[in-house]
PDB file of C-alpha atoms and ligand atoms in Angstrom:
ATOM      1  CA  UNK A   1     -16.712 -10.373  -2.509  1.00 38.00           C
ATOM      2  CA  UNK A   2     -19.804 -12.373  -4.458  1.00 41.00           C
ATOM      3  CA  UNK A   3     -18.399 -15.250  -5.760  1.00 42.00           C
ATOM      4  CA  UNK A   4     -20.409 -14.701  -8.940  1.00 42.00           C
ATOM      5  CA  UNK A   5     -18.143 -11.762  -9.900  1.00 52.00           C
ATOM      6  CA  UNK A   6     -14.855 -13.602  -9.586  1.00 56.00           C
ATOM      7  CA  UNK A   7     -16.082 -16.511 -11.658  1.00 50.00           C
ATOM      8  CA  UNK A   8     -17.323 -14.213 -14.525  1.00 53.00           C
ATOM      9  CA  UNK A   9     -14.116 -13.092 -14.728  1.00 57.00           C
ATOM     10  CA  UNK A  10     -12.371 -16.518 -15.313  1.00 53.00           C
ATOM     11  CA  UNK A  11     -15.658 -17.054 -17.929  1.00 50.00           C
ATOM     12  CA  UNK A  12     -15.525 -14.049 -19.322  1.00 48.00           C
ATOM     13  CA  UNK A  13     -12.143 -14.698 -21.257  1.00 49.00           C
ATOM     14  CA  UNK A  14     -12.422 -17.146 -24.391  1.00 50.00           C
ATOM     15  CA  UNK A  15      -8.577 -17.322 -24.343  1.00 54.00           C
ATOM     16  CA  UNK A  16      -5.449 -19.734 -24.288  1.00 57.00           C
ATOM     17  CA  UNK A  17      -5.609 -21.685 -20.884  1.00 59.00           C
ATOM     18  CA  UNK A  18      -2.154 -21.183 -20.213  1.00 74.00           C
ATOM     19  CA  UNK A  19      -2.002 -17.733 -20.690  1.00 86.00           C
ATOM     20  CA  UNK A  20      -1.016 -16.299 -17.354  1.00 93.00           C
ATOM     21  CA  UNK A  21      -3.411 -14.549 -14.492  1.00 96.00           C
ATOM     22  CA  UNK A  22      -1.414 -11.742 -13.180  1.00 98.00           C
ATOM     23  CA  UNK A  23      -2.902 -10.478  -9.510  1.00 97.00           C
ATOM     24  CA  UNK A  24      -1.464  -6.950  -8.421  1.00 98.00           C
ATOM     25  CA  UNK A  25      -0.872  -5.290  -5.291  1.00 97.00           C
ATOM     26  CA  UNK A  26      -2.027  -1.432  -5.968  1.00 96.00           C
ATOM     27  CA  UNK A  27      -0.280   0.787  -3.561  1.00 94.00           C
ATOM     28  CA  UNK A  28       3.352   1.535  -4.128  1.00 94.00           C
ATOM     29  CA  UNK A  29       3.146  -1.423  -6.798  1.00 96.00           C
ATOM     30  CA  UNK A  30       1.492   0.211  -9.496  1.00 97.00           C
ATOM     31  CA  UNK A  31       1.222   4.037  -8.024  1.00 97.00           C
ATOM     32  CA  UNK A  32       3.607   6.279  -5.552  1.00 96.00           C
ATOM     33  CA  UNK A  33       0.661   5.687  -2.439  1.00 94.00           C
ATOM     34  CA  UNK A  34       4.526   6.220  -0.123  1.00 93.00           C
ATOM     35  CA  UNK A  35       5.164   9.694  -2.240  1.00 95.00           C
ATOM     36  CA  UNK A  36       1.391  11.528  -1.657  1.00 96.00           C
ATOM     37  CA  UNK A  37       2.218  10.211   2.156  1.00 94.00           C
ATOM     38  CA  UNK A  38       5.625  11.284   1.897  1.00 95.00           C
ATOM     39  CA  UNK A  39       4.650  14.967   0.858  1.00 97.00           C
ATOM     40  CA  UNK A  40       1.767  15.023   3.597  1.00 97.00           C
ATOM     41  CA  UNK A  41       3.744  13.809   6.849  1.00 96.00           C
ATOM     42  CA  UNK A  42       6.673  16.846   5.714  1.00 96.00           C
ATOM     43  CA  UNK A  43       3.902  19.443   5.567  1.00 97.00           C
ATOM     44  CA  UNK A  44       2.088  18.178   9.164  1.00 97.00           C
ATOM     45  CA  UNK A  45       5.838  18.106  10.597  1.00 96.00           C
ATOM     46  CA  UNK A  46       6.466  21.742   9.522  1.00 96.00           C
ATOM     47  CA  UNK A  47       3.142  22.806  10.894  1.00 97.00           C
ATOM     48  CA  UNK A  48       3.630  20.890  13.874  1.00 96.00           C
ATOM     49  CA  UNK A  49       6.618  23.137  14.392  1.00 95.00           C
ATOM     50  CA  UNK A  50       5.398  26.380  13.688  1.00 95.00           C
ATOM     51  CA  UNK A  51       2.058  25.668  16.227  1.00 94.00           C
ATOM     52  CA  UNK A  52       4.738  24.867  18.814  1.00 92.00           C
ATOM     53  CA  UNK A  53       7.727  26.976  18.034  1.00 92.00           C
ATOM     54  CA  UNK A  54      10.462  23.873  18.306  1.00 90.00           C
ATOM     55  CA  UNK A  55      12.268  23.156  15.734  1.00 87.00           C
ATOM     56  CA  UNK A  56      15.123  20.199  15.563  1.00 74.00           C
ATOM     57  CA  UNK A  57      16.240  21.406  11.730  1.00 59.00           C
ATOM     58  CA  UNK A  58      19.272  18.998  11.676  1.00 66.00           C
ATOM     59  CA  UNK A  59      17.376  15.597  11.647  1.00 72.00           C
ATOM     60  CA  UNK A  60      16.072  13.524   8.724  1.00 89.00           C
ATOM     61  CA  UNK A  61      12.402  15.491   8.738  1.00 93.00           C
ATOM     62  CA  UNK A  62      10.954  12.291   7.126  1.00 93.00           C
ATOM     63  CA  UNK A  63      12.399   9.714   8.981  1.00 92.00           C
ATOM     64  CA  UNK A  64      11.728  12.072  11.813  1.00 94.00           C
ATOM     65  CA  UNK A  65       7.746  11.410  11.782  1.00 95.00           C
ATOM     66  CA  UNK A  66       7.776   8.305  10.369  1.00 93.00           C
ATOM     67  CA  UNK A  67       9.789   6.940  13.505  1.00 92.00           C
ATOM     68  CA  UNK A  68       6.291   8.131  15.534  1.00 93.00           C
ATOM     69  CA  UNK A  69       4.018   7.198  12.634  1.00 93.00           C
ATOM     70  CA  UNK A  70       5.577   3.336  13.099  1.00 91.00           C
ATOM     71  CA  UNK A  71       5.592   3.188  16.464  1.00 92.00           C
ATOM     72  CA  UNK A  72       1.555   4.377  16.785  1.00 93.00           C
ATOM     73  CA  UNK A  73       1.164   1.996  13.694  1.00 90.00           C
ATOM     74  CA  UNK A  74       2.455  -0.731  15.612  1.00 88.00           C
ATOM     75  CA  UNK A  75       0.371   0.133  18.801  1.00 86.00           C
ATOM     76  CA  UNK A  76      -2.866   0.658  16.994  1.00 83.00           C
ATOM     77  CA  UNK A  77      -5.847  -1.529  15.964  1.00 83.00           C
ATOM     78  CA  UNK A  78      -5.950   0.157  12.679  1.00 81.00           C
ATOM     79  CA  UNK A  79      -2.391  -0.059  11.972  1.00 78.00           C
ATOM     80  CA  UNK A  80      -1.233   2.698   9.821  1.00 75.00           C
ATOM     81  CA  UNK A  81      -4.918   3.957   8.917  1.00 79.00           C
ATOM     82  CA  UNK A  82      -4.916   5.330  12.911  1.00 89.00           C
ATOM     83  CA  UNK A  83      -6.627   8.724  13.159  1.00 91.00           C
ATOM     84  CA  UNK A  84      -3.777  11.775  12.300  1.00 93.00           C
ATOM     85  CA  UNK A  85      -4.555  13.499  15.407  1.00 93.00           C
ATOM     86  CA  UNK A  86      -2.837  11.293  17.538  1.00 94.00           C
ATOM     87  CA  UNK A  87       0.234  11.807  15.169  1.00 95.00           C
ATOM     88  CA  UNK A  88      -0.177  15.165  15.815  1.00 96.00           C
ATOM     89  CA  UNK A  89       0.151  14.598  19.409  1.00 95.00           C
ATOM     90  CA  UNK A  90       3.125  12.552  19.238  1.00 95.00           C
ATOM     91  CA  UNK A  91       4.914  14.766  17.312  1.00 95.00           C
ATOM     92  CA  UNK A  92       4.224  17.133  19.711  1.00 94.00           C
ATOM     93  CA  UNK A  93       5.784  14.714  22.803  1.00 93.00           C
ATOM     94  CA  UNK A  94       8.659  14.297  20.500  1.00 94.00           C
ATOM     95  CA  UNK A  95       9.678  17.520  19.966  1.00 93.00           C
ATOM     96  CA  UNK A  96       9.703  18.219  23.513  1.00 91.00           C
ATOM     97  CA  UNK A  97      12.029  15.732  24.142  1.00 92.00           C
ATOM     98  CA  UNK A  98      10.789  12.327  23.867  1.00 93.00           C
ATOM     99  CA  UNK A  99      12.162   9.119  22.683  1.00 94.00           C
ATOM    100  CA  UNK A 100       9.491   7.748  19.977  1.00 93.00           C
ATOM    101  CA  UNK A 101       8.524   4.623  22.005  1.00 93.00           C
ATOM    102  CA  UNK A 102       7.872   7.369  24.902  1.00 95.00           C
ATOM    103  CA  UNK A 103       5.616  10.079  22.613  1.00 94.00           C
ATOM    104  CA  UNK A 104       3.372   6.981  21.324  1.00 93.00           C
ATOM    105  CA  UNK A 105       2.945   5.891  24.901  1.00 93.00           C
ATOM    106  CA  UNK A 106       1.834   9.395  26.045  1.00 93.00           C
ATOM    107  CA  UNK A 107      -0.636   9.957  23.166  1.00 93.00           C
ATOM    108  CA  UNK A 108      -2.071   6.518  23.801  1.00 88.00           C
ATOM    109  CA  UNK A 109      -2.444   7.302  27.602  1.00 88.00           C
ATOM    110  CA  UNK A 110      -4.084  10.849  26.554  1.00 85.00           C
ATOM    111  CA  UNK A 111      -3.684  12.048  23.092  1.00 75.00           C
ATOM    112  CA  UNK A 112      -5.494  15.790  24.390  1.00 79.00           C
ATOM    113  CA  UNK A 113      -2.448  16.259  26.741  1.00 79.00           C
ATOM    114  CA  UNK A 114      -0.599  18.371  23.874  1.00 82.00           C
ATOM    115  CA  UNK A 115       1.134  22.337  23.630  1.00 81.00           C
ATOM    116  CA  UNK A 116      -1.289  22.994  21.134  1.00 89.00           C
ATOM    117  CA  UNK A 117      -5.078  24.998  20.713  1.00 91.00           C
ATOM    118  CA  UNK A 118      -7.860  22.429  19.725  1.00 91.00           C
ATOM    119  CA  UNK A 119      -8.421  24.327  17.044  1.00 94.00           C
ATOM    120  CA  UNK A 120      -4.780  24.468  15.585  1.00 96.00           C
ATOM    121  CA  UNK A 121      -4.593  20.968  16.090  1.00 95.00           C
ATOM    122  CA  UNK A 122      -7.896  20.592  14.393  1.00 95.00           C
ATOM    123  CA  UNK A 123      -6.606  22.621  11.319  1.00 97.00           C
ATOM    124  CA  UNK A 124      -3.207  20.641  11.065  1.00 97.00           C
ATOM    125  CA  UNK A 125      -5.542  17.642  11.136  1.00 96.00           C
ATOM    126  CA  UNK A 126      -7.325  19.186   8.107  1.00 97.00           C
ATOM    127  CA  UNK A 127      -4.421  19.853   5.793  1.00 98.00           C
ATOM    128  CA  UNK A 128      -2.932  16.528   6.610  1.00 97.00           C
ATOM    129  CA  UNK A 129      -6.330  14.708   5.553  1.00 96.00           C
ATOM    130  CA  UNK A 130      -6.445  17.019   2.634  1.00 97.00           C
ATOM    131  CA  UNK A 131      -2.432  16.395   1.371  1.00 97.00           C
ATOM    132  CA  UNK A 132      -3.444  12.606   1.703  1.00 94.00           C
ATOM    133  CA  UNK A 133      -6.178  12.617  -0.462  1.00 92.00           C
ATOM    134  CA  UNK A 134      -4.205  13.810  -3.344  1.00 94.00           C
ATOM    135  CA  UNK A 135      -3.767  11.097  -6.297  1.00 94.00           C
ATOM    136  CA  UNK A 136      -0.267   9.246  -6.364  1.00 96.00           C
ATOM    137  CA  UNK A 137       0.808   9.207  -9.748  1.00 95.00           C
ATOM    138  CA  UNK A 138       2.265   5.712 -11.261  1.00 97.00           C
ATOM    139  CA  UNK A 139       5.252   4.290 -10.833  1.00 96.00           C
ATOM    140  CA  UNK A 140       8.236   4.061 -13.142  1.00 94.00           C
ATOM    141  CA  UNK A 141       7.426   1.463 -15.808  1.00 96.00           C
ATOM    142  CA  UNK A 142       3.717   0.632 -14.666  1.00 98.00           C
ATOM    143  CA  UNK A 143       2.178   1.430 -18.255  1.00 97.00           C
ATOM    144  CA  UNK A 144       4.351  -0.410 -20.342  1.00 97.00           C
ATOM    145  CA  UNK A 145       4.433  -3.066 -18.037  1.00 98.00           C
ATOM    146  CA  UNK A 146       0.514  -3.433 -18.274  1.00 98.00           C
ATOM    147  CA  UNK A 147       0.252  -2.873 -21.725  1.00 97.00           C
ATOM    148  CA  UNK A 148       2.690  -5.677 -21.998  1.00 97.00           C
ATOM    149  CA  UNK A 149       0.890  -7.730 -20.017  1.00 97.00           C
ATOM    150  CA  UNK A 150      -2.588  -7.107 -21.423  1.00 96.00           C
ATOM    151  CA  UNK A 151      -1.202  -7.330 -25.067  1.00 95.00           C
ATOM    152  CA  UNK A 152      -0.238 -10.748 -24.013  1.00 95.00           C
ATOM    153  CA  UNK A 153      -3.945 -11.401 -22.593  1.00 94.00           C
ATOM    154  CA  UNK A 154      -3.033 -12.449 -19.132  1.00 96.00           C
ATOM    155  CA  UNK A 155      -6.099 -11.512 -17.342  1.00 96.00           C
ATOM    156  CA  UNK A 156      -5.091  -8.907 -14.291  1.00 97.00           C
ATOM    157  CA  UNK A 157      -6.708  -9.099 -11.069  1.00 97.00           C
ATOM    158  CA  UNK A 158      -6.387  -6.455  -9.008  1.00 98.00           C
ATOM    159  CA  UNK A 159      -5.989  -7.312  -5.048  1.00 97.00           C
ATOM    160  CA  UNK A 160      -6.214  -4.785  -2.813  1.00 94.00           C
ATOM    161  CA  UNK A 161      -7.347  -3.797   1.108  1.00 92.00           C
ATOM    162  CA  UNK A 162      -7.466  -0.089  -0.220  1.00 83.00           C
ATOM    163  CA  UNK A 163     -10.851   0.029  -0.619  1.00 91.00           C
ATOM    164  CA  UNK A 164     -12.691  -0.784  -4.126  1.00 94.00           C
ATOM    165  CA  UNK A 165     -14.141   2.668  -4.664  1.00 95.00           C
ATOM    166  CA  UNK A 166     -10.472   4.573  -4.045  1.00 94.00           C
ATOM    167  CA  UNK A 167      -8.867   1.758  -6.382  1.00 96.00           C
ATOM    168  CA  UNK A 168     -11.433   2.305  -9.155  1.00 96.00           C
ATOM    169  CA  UNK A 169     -10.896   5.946  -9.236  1.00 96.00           C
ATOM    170  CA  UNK A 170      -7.012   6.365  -9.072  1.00 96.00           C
ATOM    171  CA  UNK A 171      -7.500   3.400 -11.668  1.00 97.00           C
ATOM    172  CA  UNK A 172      -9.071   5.838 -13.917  1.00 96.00           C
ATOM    173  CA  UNK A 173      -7.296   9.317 -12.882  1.00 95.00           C
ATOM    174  CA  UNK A 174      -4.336   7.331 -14.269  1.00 96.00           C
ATOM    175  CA  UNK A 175      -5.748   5.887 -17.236  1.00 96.00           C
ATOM    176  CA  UNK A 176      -4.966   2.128 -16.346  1.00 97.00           C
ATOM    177  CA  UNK A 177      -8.768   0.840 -15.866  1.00 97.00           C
ATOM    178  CA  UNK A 178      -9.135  -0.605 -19.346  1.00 97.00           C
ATOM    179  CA  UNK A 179      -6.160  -2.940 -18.714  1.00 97.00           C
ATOM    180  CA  UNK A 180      -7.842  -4.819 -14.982  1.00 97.00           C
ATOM    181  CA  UNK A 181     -10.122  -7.104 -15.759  1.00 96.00           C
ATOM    182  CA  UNK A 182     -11.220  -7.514 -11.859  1.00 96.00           C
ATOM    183  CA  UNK A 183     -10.319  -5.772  -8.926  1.00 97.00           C
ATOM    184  CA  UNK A 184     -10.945  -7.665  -5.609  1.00 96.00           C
ATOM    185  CA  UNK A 185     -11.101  -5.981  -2.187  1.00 96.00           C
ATOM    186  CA  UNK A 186     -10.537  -8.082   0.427  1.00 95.00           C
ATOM    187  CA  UNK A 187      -8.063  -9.012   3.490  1.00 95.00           C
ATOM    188  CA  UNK A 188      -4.913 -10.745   1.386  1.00 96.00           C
ATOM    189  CA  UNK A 189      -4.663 -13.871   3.081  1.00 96.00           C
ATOM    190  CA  UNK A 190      -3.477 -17.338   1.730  1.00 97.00           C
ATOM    191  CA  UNK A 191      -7.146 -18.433   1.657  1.00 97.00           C
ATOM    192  CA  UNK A 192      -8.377 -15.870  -1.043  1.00 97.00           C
ATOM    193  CA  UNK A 193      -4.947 -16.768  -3.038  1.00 96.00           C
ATOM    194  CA  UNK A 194      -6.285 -20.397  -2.907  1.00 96.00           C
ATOM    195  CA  UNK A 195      -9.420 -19.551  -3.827  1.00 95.00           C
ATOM    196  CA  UNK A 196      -8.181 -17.809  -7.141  1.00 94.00           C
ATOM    197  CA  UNK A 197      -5.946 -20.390  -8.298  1.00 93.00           C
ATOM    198  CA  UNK A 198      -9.034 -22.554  -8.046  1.00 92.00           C
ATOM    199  CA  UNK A 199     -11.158 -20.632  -9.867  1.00 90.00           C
ATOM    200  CA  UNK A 200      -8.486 -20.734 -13.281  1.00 88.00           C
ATOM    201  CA  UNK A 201      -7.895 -23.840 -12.958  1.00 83.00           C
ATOM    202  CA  UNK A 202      -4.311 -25.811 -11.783  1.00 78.00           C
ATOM    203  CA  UNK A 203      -3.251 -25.686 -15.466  1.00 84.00           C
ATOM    204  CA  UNK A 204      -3.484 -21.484 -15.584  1.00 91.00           C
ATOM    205  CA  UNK A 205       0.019 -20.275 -14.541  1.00 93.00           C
ATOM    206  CA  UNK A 206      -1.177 -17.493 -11.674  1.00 95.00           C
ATOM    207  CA  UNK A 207       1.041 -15.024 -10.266  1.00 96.00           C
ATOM    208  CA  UNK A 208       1.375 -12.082  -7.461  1.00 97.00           C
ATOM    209  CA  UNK A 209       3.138  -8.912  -8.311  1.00 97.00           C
ATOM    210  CA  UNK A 210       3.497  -6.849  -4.802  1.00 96.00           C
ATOM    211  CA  UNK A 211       5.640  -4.744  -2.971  1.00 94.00           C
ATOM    212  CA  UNK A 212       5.308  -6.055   0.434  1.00 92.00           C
ATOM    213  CA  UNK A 213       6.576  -9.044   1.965  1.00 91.00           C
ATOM    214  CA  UNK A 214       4.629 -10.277   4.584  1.00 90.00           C
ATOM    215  CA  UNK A 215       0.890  -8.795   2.628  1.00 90.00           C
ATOM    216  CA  UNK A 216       1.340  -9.638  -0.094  1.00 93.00           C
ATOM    217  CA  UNK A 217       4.512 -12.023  -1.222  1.00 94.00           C
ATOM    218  CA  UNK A 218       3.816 -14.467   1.562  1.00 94.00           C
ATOM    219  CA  UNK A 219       0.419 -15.372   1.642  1.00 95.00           C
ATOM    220  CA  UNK A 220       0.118 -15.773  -2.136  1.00 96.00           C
ATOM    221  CA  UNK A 221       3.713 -18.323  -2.409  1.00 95.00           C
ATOM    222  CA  UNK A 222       2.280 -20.190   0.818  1.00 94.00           C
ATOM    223  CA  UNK A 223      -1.049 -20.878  -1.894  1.00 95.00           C
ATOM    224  CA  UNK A 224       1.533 -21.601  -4.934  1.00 93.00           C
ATOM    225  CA  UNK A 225       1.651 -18.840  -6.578  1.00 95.00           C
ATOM    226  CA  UNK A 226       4.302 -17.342  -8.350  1.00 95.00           C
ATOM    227  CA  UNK A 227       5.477 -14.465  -6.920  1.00 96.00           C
ATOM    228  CA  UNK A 228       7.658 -11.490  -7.950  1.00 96.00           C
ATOM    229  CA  UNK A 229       8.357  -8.653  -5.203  1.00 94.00           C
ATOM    230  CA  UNK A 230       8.910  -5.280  -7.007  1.00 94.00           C
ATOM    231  CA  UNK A 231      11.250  -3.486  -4.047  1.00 84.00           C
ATOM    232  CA  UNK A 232       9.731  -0.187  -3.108  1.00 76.00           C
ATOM    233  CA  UNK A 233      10.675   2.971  -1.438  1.00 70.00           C
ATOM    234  CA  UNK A 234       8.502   2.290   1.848  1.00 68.00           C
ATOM    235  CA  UNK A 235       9.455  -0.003   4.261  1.00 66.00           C
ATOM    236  CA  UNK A 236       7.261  -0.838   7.618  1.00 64.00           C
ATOM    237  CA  UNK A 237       8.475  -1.799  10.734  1.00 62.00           C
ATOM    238  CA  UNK A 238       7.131  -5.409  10.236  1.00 62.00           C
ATOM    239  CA  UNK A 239       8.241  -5.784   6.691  1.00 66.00           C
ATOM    240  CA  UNK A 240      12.127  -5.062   7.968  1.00 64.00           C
ATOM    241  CA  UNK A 241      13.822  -8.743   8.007  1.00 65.00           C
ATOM    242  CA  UNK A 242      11.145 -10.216   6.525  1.00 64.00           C
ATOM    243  CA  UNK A 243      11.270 -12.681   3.864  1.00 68.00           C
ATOM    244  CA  UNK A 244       9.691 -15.302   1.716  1.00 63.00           C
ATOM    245  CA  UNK A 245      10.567 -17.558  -1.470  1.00 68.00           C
ATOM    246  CA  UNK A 246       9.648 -14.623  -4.019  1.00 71.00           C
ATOM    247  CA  UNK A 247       9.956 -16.735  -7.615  1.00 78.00           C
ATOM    248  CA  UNK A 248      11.877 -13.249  -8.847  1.00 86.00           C
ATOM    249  CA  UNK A 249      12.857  -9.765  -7.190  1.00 88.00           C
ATOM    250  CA  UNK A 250      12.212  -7.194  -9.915  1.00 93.00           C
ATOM    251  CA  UNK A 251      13.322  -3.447  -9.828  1.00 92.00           C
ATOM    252  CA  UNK A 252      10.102  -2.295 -11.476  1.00 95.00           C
ATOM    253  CA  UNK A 253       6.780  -2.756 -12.535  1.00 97.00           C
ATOM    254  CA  UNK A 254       8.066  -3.394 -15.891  1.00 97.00           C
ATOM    255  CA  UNK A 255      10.442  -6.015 -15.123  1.00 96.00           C
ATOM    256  CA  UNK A 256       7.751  -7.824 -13.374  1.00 96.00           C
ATOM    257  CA  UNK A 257       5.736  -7.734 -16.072  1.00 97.00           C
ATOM    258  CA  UNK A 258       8.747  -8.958 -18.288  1.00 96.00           C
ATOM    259  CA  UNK A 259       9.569 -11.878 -15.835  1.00 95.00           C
ATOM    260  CA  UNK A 260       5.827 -13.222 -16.271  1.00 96.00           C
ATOM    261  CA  UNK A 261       6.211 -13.172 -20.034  1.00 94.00           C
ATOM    262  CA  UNK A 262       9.103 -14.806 -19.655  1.00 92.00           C
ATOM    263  CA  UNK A 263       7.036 -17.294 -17.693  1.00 83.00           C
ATOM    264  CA  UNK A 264      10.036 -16.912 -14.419  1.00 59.00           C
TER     265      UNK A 264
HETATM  266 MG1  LIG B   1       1.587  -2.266  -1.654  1.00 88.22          MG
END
């Protein structure tokens, strides 16, 4: 992140200084990311089955995987971006009879160790990859709530770990790029909160509109922002207890927006 671009942005506006800077979380804040991963872990699941011939119909199918997909997660450098293939593999362990916390262990000693062809696996892989590159559409009251917001001319800031390129283009595939002024890619820690309420200045109210606790709540109230959690569907393991002085809990996107005009 060149620090040229994020100053241009607090140049670049000839506006009222206490007009607010809004920063946004993108996944499952503005767009259904949880949905489009929703719809691909059900597919890989039924796949999974059919490849193996075990089926377990009476269980929760989507709290089925994602009880492997947390406990890899958790185990994994890469956290939930670990490669599908070793879901694959787990699922496998699990439908043979494993406790969760016993599949992820198995695929992590050996993730080849599966009932499965290479090439089946490989072309399970290939749909999943495909399913998860579909765009997530936006949430319930995400447009208003912007239009709101940019009507108002808060400047939005965009902070994401998504990568810039995939955040540009779902911007646009949804039609929401003309209201972010800046979108930011980089690891959301208290330090780069810091570093943008610097850069508008301590009179500038700033605030952080995200879904997650710990990524994106926490950091930015621990650098005095305000912050206002908008619940969402997806919860991970390490977000489950968690909890931090959120300035207001909103029920959408819109009501978030609403609460900064209201200056909560
Ligand atoms: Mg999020």
């Amino acid at each position: 992140m060149p620090h040229s671009s994020l100053a241009s942005t607090a140049d670049r506006s000839h506006r009222d200084r206490t007009t607010p800077v809004v920063c946004l979380d993108a996944d499952n804040t503005l767009w259904d990311t949880d949905g489009v991963f929703a719809a691909a872990q059900l597919r890989l699941l039924a796949n999974v089955i059919t490849a193996t011939g075990i089926d377990m119909a009476k269980e929760d199918r989507l709290a089925y995987v994602r009880e492997i997909d947390q406990e890899l997660a958790s185990r994994h450098h890469l956290g939930l971006r670990y490669p599908a293939r070793l879901l694959i593999a787990a699922l496998c362990h699990r439908l043979l009879g494993d406790e969760p916390d016993v599949a992820a262990r198995k695929t992590w000693k050996d993730p080849s160790t599966i009932p499965l062809a290479k090439e089946v696996a490989e072309e399970i892989e290939k749909q999943y990859l495909s399913d998860l590159s579909v765009a997530p559409k936006l949430l319930p009251g995400v447009r208003t709530g912007l239009e709101r917001l940019h009507d108002a001319d808060a400047i939005l800031v965009l902070v994401t770990e998504g990568g810039r390129d995939r955040v540009e283009t779902l911007l646009q595939a949804n039609k929401i790029d003309r209201y972010i002024d800046r979108v930011i890619d980089a690891p959301k820690r208290k330090e780069l909160f810091v570093r943008l309420r610097r850069l508008f200045g301590s009179n500038v109210p700033v605030y952080m509109i995200g879904d997650q606790i710990t990524r994106d709540i926490q950091p930015a109230a621990e650098a005095g922002l305000r912050t206002i959690h908008v619940e969402g569907k997806f919860r991970p393991i390490w977000e489950v207890g968690a909890s931090a002085p959120t300035t207001h809990e909103a029920s959408t996107f819109e009501d978030a927006a609403n609460a900064v005009l209201a200056r909560a």
